[in-house]
XYZ file of C-alpha atoms in Angstrom:
493
model
C 83.032 81.540 98.175
C 83.895 82.094 94.461
C 80.556 81.951 93.021
C 78.833 84.496 95.625
C 80.984 86.971 94.775
C 81.086 86.235 91.506
C 77.620 86.949 91.276
C 78.167 89.460 93.239
C 80.175 90.951 90.207
C 77.353 89.999 86.939
C 75.167 92.873 87.038
C 78.816 95.279 86.683
C 80.084 92.945 83.975
C 77.533 92.943 82.356
C 76.703 96.394 82.095
C 81.046 97.336 81.139
C 82.095 96.407 78.172
C 84.825 94.165 77.804
C 85.174 93.752 81.017
C 86.079 90.602 80.858
C 89.488 91.150 80.214
C 88.899 90.868 76.345
C 89.702 95.100 76.635
C 93.058 96.746 76.565
C 93.553 98.671 80.110
C 95.479 101.656 79.857
C 99.038 101.885 80.458
C 101.093 103.774 82.205
C 102.861 106.713 80.114
C 106.637 105.083 78.902
C 108.354 106.844 76.138
C 112.321 107.247 74.632
C 113.325 110.747 75.768
C 116.358 112.407 73.279
C 119.672 113.027 75.033
C 118.499 116.341 76.418
C 120.390 118.441 79.171
C 117.734 119.652 81.069
C 117.331 122.468 83.848
C 114.682 123.323 85.586
C 115.040 127.048 87.169
C 112.004 127.058 89.930
C 111.673 130.108 92.378
C 111.394 129.295 96.153
C 110.820 132.974 97.294
C 109.530 134.027 99.879
C 106.194 134.007 98.031
C 105.783 129.589 97.614
C 105.686 128.410 101.453
C 107.087 125.123 102.282
C 104.321 122.893 101.828
C 103.718 123.953 98.354
C 107.365 124.402 97.631
C 107.445 120.165 98.564
C 104.608 119.928 95.831
C 106.737 121.655 92.835
C 109.948 118.601 94.472
C 106.782 115.830 93.679
C 105.966 117.229 89.482
C 110.144 117.510 89.069
C 109.810 114.162 90.349
C 107.529 113.207 87.881
C 109.046 114.387 84.980
C 111.874 112.818 86.273
C 110.881 109.709 86.305
C 110.388 109.393 82.904
C 113.607 110.498 80.952
C 116.205 108.130 80.111
C 118.488 109.361 82.788
C 122.247 109.240 82.018
C 125.440 111.060 80.619
C 124.815 110.165 76.752
C 120.718 109.852 76.506
C 119.235 112.666 78.914
C 121.343 114.935 81.910
C 119.387 116.837 84.474
C 120.480 119.951 86.891
C 117.937 122.365 89.162
C 118.199 125.677 89.645
C 117.171 127.598 92.646
C 115.823 130.938 93.229
C 114.601 134.013 95.691
C 116.012 136.968 95.355
C 120.402 135.017 94.872
C 119.945 132.065 92.452
C 121.665 128.598 93.363
C 122.401 126.023 92.033
C 121.422 122.430 93.664
C 123.168 120.630 91.379
C 124.963 120.516 87.848
C 123.304 119.029 84.551
C 126.686 116.317 85.494
C 126.689 115.575 88.752
C 124.056 112.470 88.927
C 123.493 109.340 85.741
C 121.187 107.387 87.579
C 117.116 108.229 87.934
C 118.006 107.333 91.548
C 120.455 109.468 93.149
C 118.361 112.214 90.882
C 115.693 111.578 91.927
C 116.818 112.296 96.169
C 118.717 115.587 95.334
C 115.758 116.453 94.932
C 114.185 115.329 98.316
C 116.896 117.214 99.654
C 115.915 121.270 97.425
C 115.406 123.243 100.813
C 113.436 126.926 99.654
C 115.114 130.428 99.801
C 112.821 132.285 100.938
C 113.431 135.927 99.639
C 112.192 137.797 96.652
C 112.371 136.985 92.464
C 114.858 137.766 90.167
C 113.962 134.869 87.302
C 115.715 136.900 84.176
C 118.199 136.788 86.973
C 117.958 133.064 87.293
C 117.313 132.528 83.242
C 120.658 134.064 82.822
C 122.819 131.941 84.860
C 120.694 128.725 83.779
C 121.823 129.884 79.594
C 126.050 131.501 81.194
C 126.593 128.822 83.377
C 124.022 125.864 83.506
C 124.897 124.401 80.304
C 128.251 125.222 80.686
C 131.235 122.681 80.130
C 132.137 122.582 82.898
C 128.846 121.751 84.322
C 128.151 119.012 82.280
C 126.200 121.084 79.410
C 127.043 118.977 76.346
C 127.975 121.244 73.190
C 125.412 122.436 70.080
C 124.705 119.793 68.066
C 121.338 118.999 66.312
C 121.187 114.792 68.815
C 121.240 117.353 71.466
C 118.273 119.403 73.262
C 118.955 121.723 75.271
C 115.242 122.935 77.463
C 114.794 124.889 79.841
C 111.445 124.415 82.088
C 110.823 128.166 85.218
C 108.319 127.129 87.724
C 106.674 130.888 89.459
C 104.543 132.262 91.435
C 105.299 135.670 91.044
C 105.504 138.972 89.002
C 109.986 139.235 88.128
C 111.783 141.983 91.187
C 114.332 142.425 87.095
C 113.135 141.643 83.170
C 113.076 138.497 81.425
C 112.293 139.715 78.007
C 116.041 139.582 77.219
C 117.612 137.368 78.929
C 114.941 134.953 77.283
C 115.444 136.295 73.901
C 118.908 135.225 73.359
C 117.668 131.942 75.287
C 116.287 130.943 72.683
C 118.645 132.434 69.874
C 121.596 130.318 71.296
C 118.874 127.201 71.289
C 117.210 126.656 74.269
C 114.021 126.135 74.053
C 112.076 127.170 77.307
C 108.996 126.502 78.826
C 107.424 128.245 81.218
C 104.805 127.500 84.576
C 102.667 129.981 86.138
C 101.453 129.106 89.658
C 98.535 130.840 91.341
C 97.162 133.994 90.901
C 99.990 135.801 91.738
C 101.722 135.295 88.567
C 101.868 137.501 85.613
C 100.478 135.875 82.211
C 102.809 138.536 80.005
C 105.737 137.480 81.856
C 104.857 134.106 80.822
C 104.575 134.892 77.628
C 107.829 136.643 77.287
C 109.760 133.770 79.304
C 108.501 130.907 76.158
C 108.792 129.380 73.327
C 107.459 129.538 70.430
C 104.976 127.897 69.577
C 103.579 129.898 73.140
C 100.736 127.330 73.260
C 102.718 124.764 74.171
C 105.165 126.140 76.138
C 103.010 127.937 78.668
C 101.399 126.987 81.437
C 99.110 128.171 83.793
C 97.935 126.001 87.779
C 95.609 127.807 89.807
C 97.622 126.308 92.904
C 100.553 123.785 93.811
C 97.991 121.108 94.855
C 97.543 120.791 91.484
C 100.534 121.702 89.531
C 101.891 117.896 89.304
C 98.839 117.926 86.323
C 101.570 119.241 84.544
C 103.395 116.216 84.766
C 102.526 114.373 82.125
C 102.659 116.878 79.114
C 106.059 117.719 80.265
C 106.659 113.353 80.052
C 104.946 113.658 75.900
C 106.639 116.872 75.602
C 110.243 115.254 75.911
C 108.782 112.068 74.447
C 110.224 111.945 70.732
C 108.793 108.059 70.152
C 105.377 108.050 69.324
C 104.639 104.564 68.464
C 105.979 102.788 70.309
C 104.167 99.160 69.459
C 105.987 99.855 66.455
C 109.886 100.902 67.152
C 109.129 97.600 70.156
C 109.365 99.743 73.239
C 106.940 97.688 75.096
C 105.856 95.031 78.204
C 102.406 93.793 76.340
C 102.094 90.250 76.133
C 100.156 89.834 73.019
C 98.775 93.167 71.332
C 100.539 95.855 71.796
C 97.991 99.815 70.863
C 99.999 102.503 69.827
C 98.761 106.393 71.028
C 101.090 109.034 70.968
C 103.699 108.744 73.411
C 102.747 106.292 74.412
C 100.525 102.809 74.575
C 97.605 100.178 76.091
C 98.179 96.950 76.017
C 95.481 93.681 74.781
C 94.356 90.120 73.732
C 93.690 87.820 71.283
C 90.666 86.282 71.716
C 90.306 83.618 74.306
C 92.444 85.272 76.123
C 91.839 87.400 79.376
C 94.035 90.453 79.708
C 95.286 90.504 83.516
C 95.779 93.545 86.395
C 98.861 93.941 84.915
C 97.873 95.585 82.138
C 100.176 93.893 80.036
C 100.376 89.892 80.129
C 97.814 87.484 79.091
C 95.036 84.763 81.029
C 93.915 81.542 78.929
C 89.855 80.558 79.598
C 89.599 77.269 80.038
C 85.834 77.967 80.291
C 85.258 76.388 82.940
C 85.152 76.920 86.676
C 87.909 76.615 89.346
C 90.022 78.666 90.245
C 93.861 80.032 87.999
C 96.659 78.739 89.853
C 97.934 81.612 92.323
C 101.947 82.135 93.684
C 101.243 84.424 96.560
C 104.252 85.639 98.563
C 103.786 87.981 102.029
C 106.864 90.275 102.354
C 106.458 91.279 105.870
C 107.868 94.095 107.897
C 110.101 93.062 111.042
C 112.001 96.112 111.794
C 111.987 96.790 115.768
C 109.285 99.080 115.803
C 107.042 96.536 115.618
C 107.649 95.535 118.298
C 107.024 91.458 118.805
C 103.223 92.155 120.641
C 102.452 93.615 117.138
C 104.481 91.459 115.205
C 102.008 88.159 116.807
C 99.112 90.047 114.613
C 100.946 90.557 111.986
C 101.193 86.764 112.126
C 97.526 86.353 112.860
C 97.146 88.456 109.645
C 98.803 86.795 107.405
C 96.567 83.031 108.806
C 93.667 85.078 108.374
C 94.667 85.424 103.947
C 95.821 82.215 104.235
C 92.852 81.017 105.394
C 90.729 81.779 102.387
C 92.508 80.507 99.768
C 92.571 77.354 97.600
C 96.135 75.830 98.772
C 97.103 73.389 96.800
C 99.260 71.965 94.177
C 97.403 73.454 90.970
C 95.687 76.805 93.309
C 96.913 78.877 95.153
C 100.887 78.250 97.242
C 102.367 80.961 99.712
C 106.049 81.930 100.416
C 107.058 84.301 103.513
C 109.215 86.837 103.498
C 110.591 89.057 106.888
C 112.863 92.167 106.310
C 114.154 94.947 109.406
C 118.127 95.437 108.115
C 118.682 92.205 106.293
C 115.965 90.212 103.850
C 115.041 86.667 105.602
C 113.212 83.926 103.619
C 111.145 82.384 105.870
C 109.912 79.986 103.639
C 109.477 79.978 100.126
C 106.175 78.681 97.181
C 105.043 75.248 97.015
C 107.181 74.351 100.407
C 104.469 73.321 102.276
C 100.854 72.338 100.504
C 98.265 72.623 102.920
C 97.075 75.573 104.525
C 97.390 73.690 107.793
C 101.694 73.775 107.559
C 101.541 77.421 105.814
C 99.622 78.763 109.464
C 101.831 76.968 111.336
C 104.935 77.974 109.891
C 103.882 81.665 110.238
C 103.426 81.559 113.386
C 106.486 79.479 114.231
C 108.249 82.856 112.271
C 110.854 84.459 114.626
C 110.955 88.541 114.422
C 113.730 89.654 112.777
C 114.378 93.295 115.004
C 116.620 96.083 113.617
C 115.898 98.736 110.408
C 113.189 98.347 107.908
C 114.672 97.825 104.034
C 112.037 97.938 102.535
C 113.130 98.998 98.777
C 116.362 95.524 99.626
C 113.229 93.619 100.571
C 110.928 94.746 97.149
C 114.144 93.852 95.633
C 114.599 90.484 96.590
C 111.148 89.972 95.476
C 111.942 90.779 92.474
C 114.964 88.501 92.182
C 114.494 86.277 93.523
C 110.557 85.424 94.894
C 108.756 84.684 91.354
C 111.782 82.609 89.693
C 111.494 79.236 89.287
C 113.851 78.067 91.284
C 111.727 79.195 94.623
C 108.940 77.773 92.995
C 106.505 79.929 91.132
C 104.884 78.083 88.361
C 105.123 79.548 84.640
C 101.683 80.861 84.304
C 101.088 81.090 87.629
C 99.690 84.736 88.062
C 101.478 86.451 90.610
C 101.084 88.121 94.108
C 103.475 90.366 96.643
C 101.502 91.150 99.957
C 103.799 94.249 101.627
C 103.409 95.413 105.174
C 105.107 97.995 106.856
C 104.882 100.046 109.959
C 107.695 102.827 108.745
C 109.267 105.225 107.057
C 111.318 103.169 103.753
C 115.692 103.622 104.731
C 116.459 102.955 100.878
C 114.778 104.113 98.122
C 111.789 102.029 97.358
C 110.968 103.136 93.524
C 113.530 101.121 91.087
C 112.822 97.753 92.584
C 108.700 99.130 93.247
C 108.371 100.115 90.118
C 110.406 96.648 88.049
C 107.893 94.660 90.418
C 105.234 95.771 87.961
C 106.965 95.637 84.949
C 106.970 92.118 85.737
C 103.830 91.742 85.644
C 103.745 91.060 89.683
C 100.191 92.384 91.598
C 101.032 93.743 94.664
C 99.368 95.488 97.133
C 101.067 97.305 99.667
C 99.698 97.746 103.684
C 100.510 99.903 105.943
C 100.180 100.567 110.216
C 101.352 103.649 112.314
C 104.402 105.483 110.851
C 103.768 103.870 107.360
C 104.660 106.792 104.415
C 101.843 106.469 102.285
C 103.584 108.467 99.122
C 105.483 104.853 100.000
C 102.649 102.327 99.944
C 101.293 104.428 96.265
C 104.163 103.733 95.195
C 104.864 100.035 94.896
C 100.772 99.772 95.036
C 100.065 97.895 91.645
C 97.140 100.598 89.456
C 94.520 101.500 90.399
C 96.172 102.725 93.607
C 93.252 103.226 95.109
C 92.254 99.428 95.059
C 95.928 98.074 95.643
C 97.641 99.818 99.387
C 95.535 99.886 102.829
C 96.360 102.293 105.618
C 95.809 101.844 109.740
C 97.312 103.738 112.817
C 96.793 101.400 114.805
C 97.784 97.782 114.625
C 94.618 96.438 116.648
C 92.706 97.213 113.072
C 94.938 95.153 111.246
C 92.487 92.410 110.572
C 89.780 95.118 109.061
C 92.374 94.769 106.195
C 93.037 91.906 105.698
C 88.867 91.297 105.464
C 89.373 93.276 102.404
C 92.612 92.006 100.954
C 90.904 88.887 101.157
C 87.553 89.737 98.885
C 91.094 91.508 96.240
C 92.319 88.658 95.785
C 89.880 85.860 95.991
C 87.326 88.172 93.845
C 90.359 88.226 91.184
C 91.646 84.645 91.672
C 89.999 83.606 88.602
C 88.375 86.203 86.027
C 87.855 83.085 83.646
C 85.929 81.023 86.227
C 83.694 84.396 86.260
C 83.353 85.031 82.731
C 82.324 81.321 82.386
C 79.298 81.596 85.530
C 78.113 84.558 82.842
C 78.606 82.554 80.075
C 76.072 79.654 81.720
C 73.795 82.178 82.735
C 73.713 83.497 79.155
C 73.079 80.178 77.977
C 70.808 79.108 80.687
C 68.367 82.922 80.214
C 68.584 81.359 75.825
C 67.599 78.071 77.722
C 64.988 79.239 79.758
C 63.481 81.696 76.681
C 63.195 79.161 73.830
C 60.891 76.609 76.155
C 59.131 79.601 77.609
C 57.869 79.618 73.453
C 57.925 76.459 73.489
C 55.145 75.875 76.235
C 53.436 79.332 74.607
C 53.015 76.883 71.510
C 51.812 74.230 73.422
C 49.067 76.537 74.945
C 47.620 77.661 71.673
C 46.961 74.272 70.888
C 45.339 72.395 73.443
C 43.126 76.291 73.859
C 42.611 75.178 69.435
C 41.862 71.570 69.945
C 39.475 72.884 73.637
C 37.296 74.688 71.646
C 36.787 72.648 68.598
C 36.080 69.170 71.802
C 33.097 72.654 72.951
């Protein structure tokens, strides 16, 4: 099976330089931010529809995700405005990224007029005050306002923006849609304006700006030099970001940071695979049986042994329960029997707690994991998590775990994407009906099998190249022999 799959991959591998893992793989943005008092000033006037306002909240969350949040690092506040101004939360309110993101999700639009000048005035006189958590002006602390608006202000912004800039506040202005007045954006923004004024056609694409602001707030340009990276072997720096690569003879793993030594021979690499299964009440007993069949469908494709694939299983609902750790069972038959005997927990859906358990326990040496083995997690859920998943999901990927997310029914696709490894489209799956999860199982079998050992595929590529060279050599020798025979035949004649 593995040889067939690798042979199918060969044409693609031969066309793409570095596809064997030797070339660096792009990593997500990561940097250290200067201590900053950051206030978002967000337009939620009548012209901003509720679905569009949700896009603004996603944009805010993406920028916040990149920050070093804390009382002595970056503090974040949000001012919401329309005809009036409402402070959603002050700079002093949240000292962790998790609580900030929860607070952003709770923001609701005001849906009246557009008093942008009034909102900026509130930011500089109230939001940055000592009472609201603003810190004293100093060279080591930045004061930043990011204004997001989709319309022409009903009041003046020029004078108040000048006062804000004169007081040391850096102003960014984002305009959205055809109704926005671009001249007003320029009146608000700091210099240079090409770095402080942005315009997008609609709220559906505002998320594209998140990377720009992540980089704008980043003050460390060479993360490799400062050690702020997680590359196992080679770090290649770029402004505010980096890529990882490997030394000769190693391949870059799918996590984009760790390296795997290539032995140059066939056979599969060691893989530690842990299933994280939702056993909440919404799944229902008959569907839980289908989930168990789904697990065993994947187990059937693995080379289970102490040297090759190991399987562990964790079930969660309102609590987390390890069904069996890695390495307890050494044959497919025993693993499948243990899966069939798993009892249904019912109750809630604490996916975040389950992911944290995976991070803290499932791939530890004490739980049977092997140093150097590829770590693969398959998360299966049928509904929205009742707790926060982002930190644990991010940590799992930072540790180099290759994470697949499978959702059924009421599963939230945004959560599945948050759990899944990069490229996300290849690591998350969704279906509306439990009866069709076997189709996902087939896709997942191929994903796990094809990339079980990139070195094995590489050795096949090298083998074929060697065979081609030998065939060319033999062909040349045969041609030479043919020419000599022809000469001899002519002499005989």
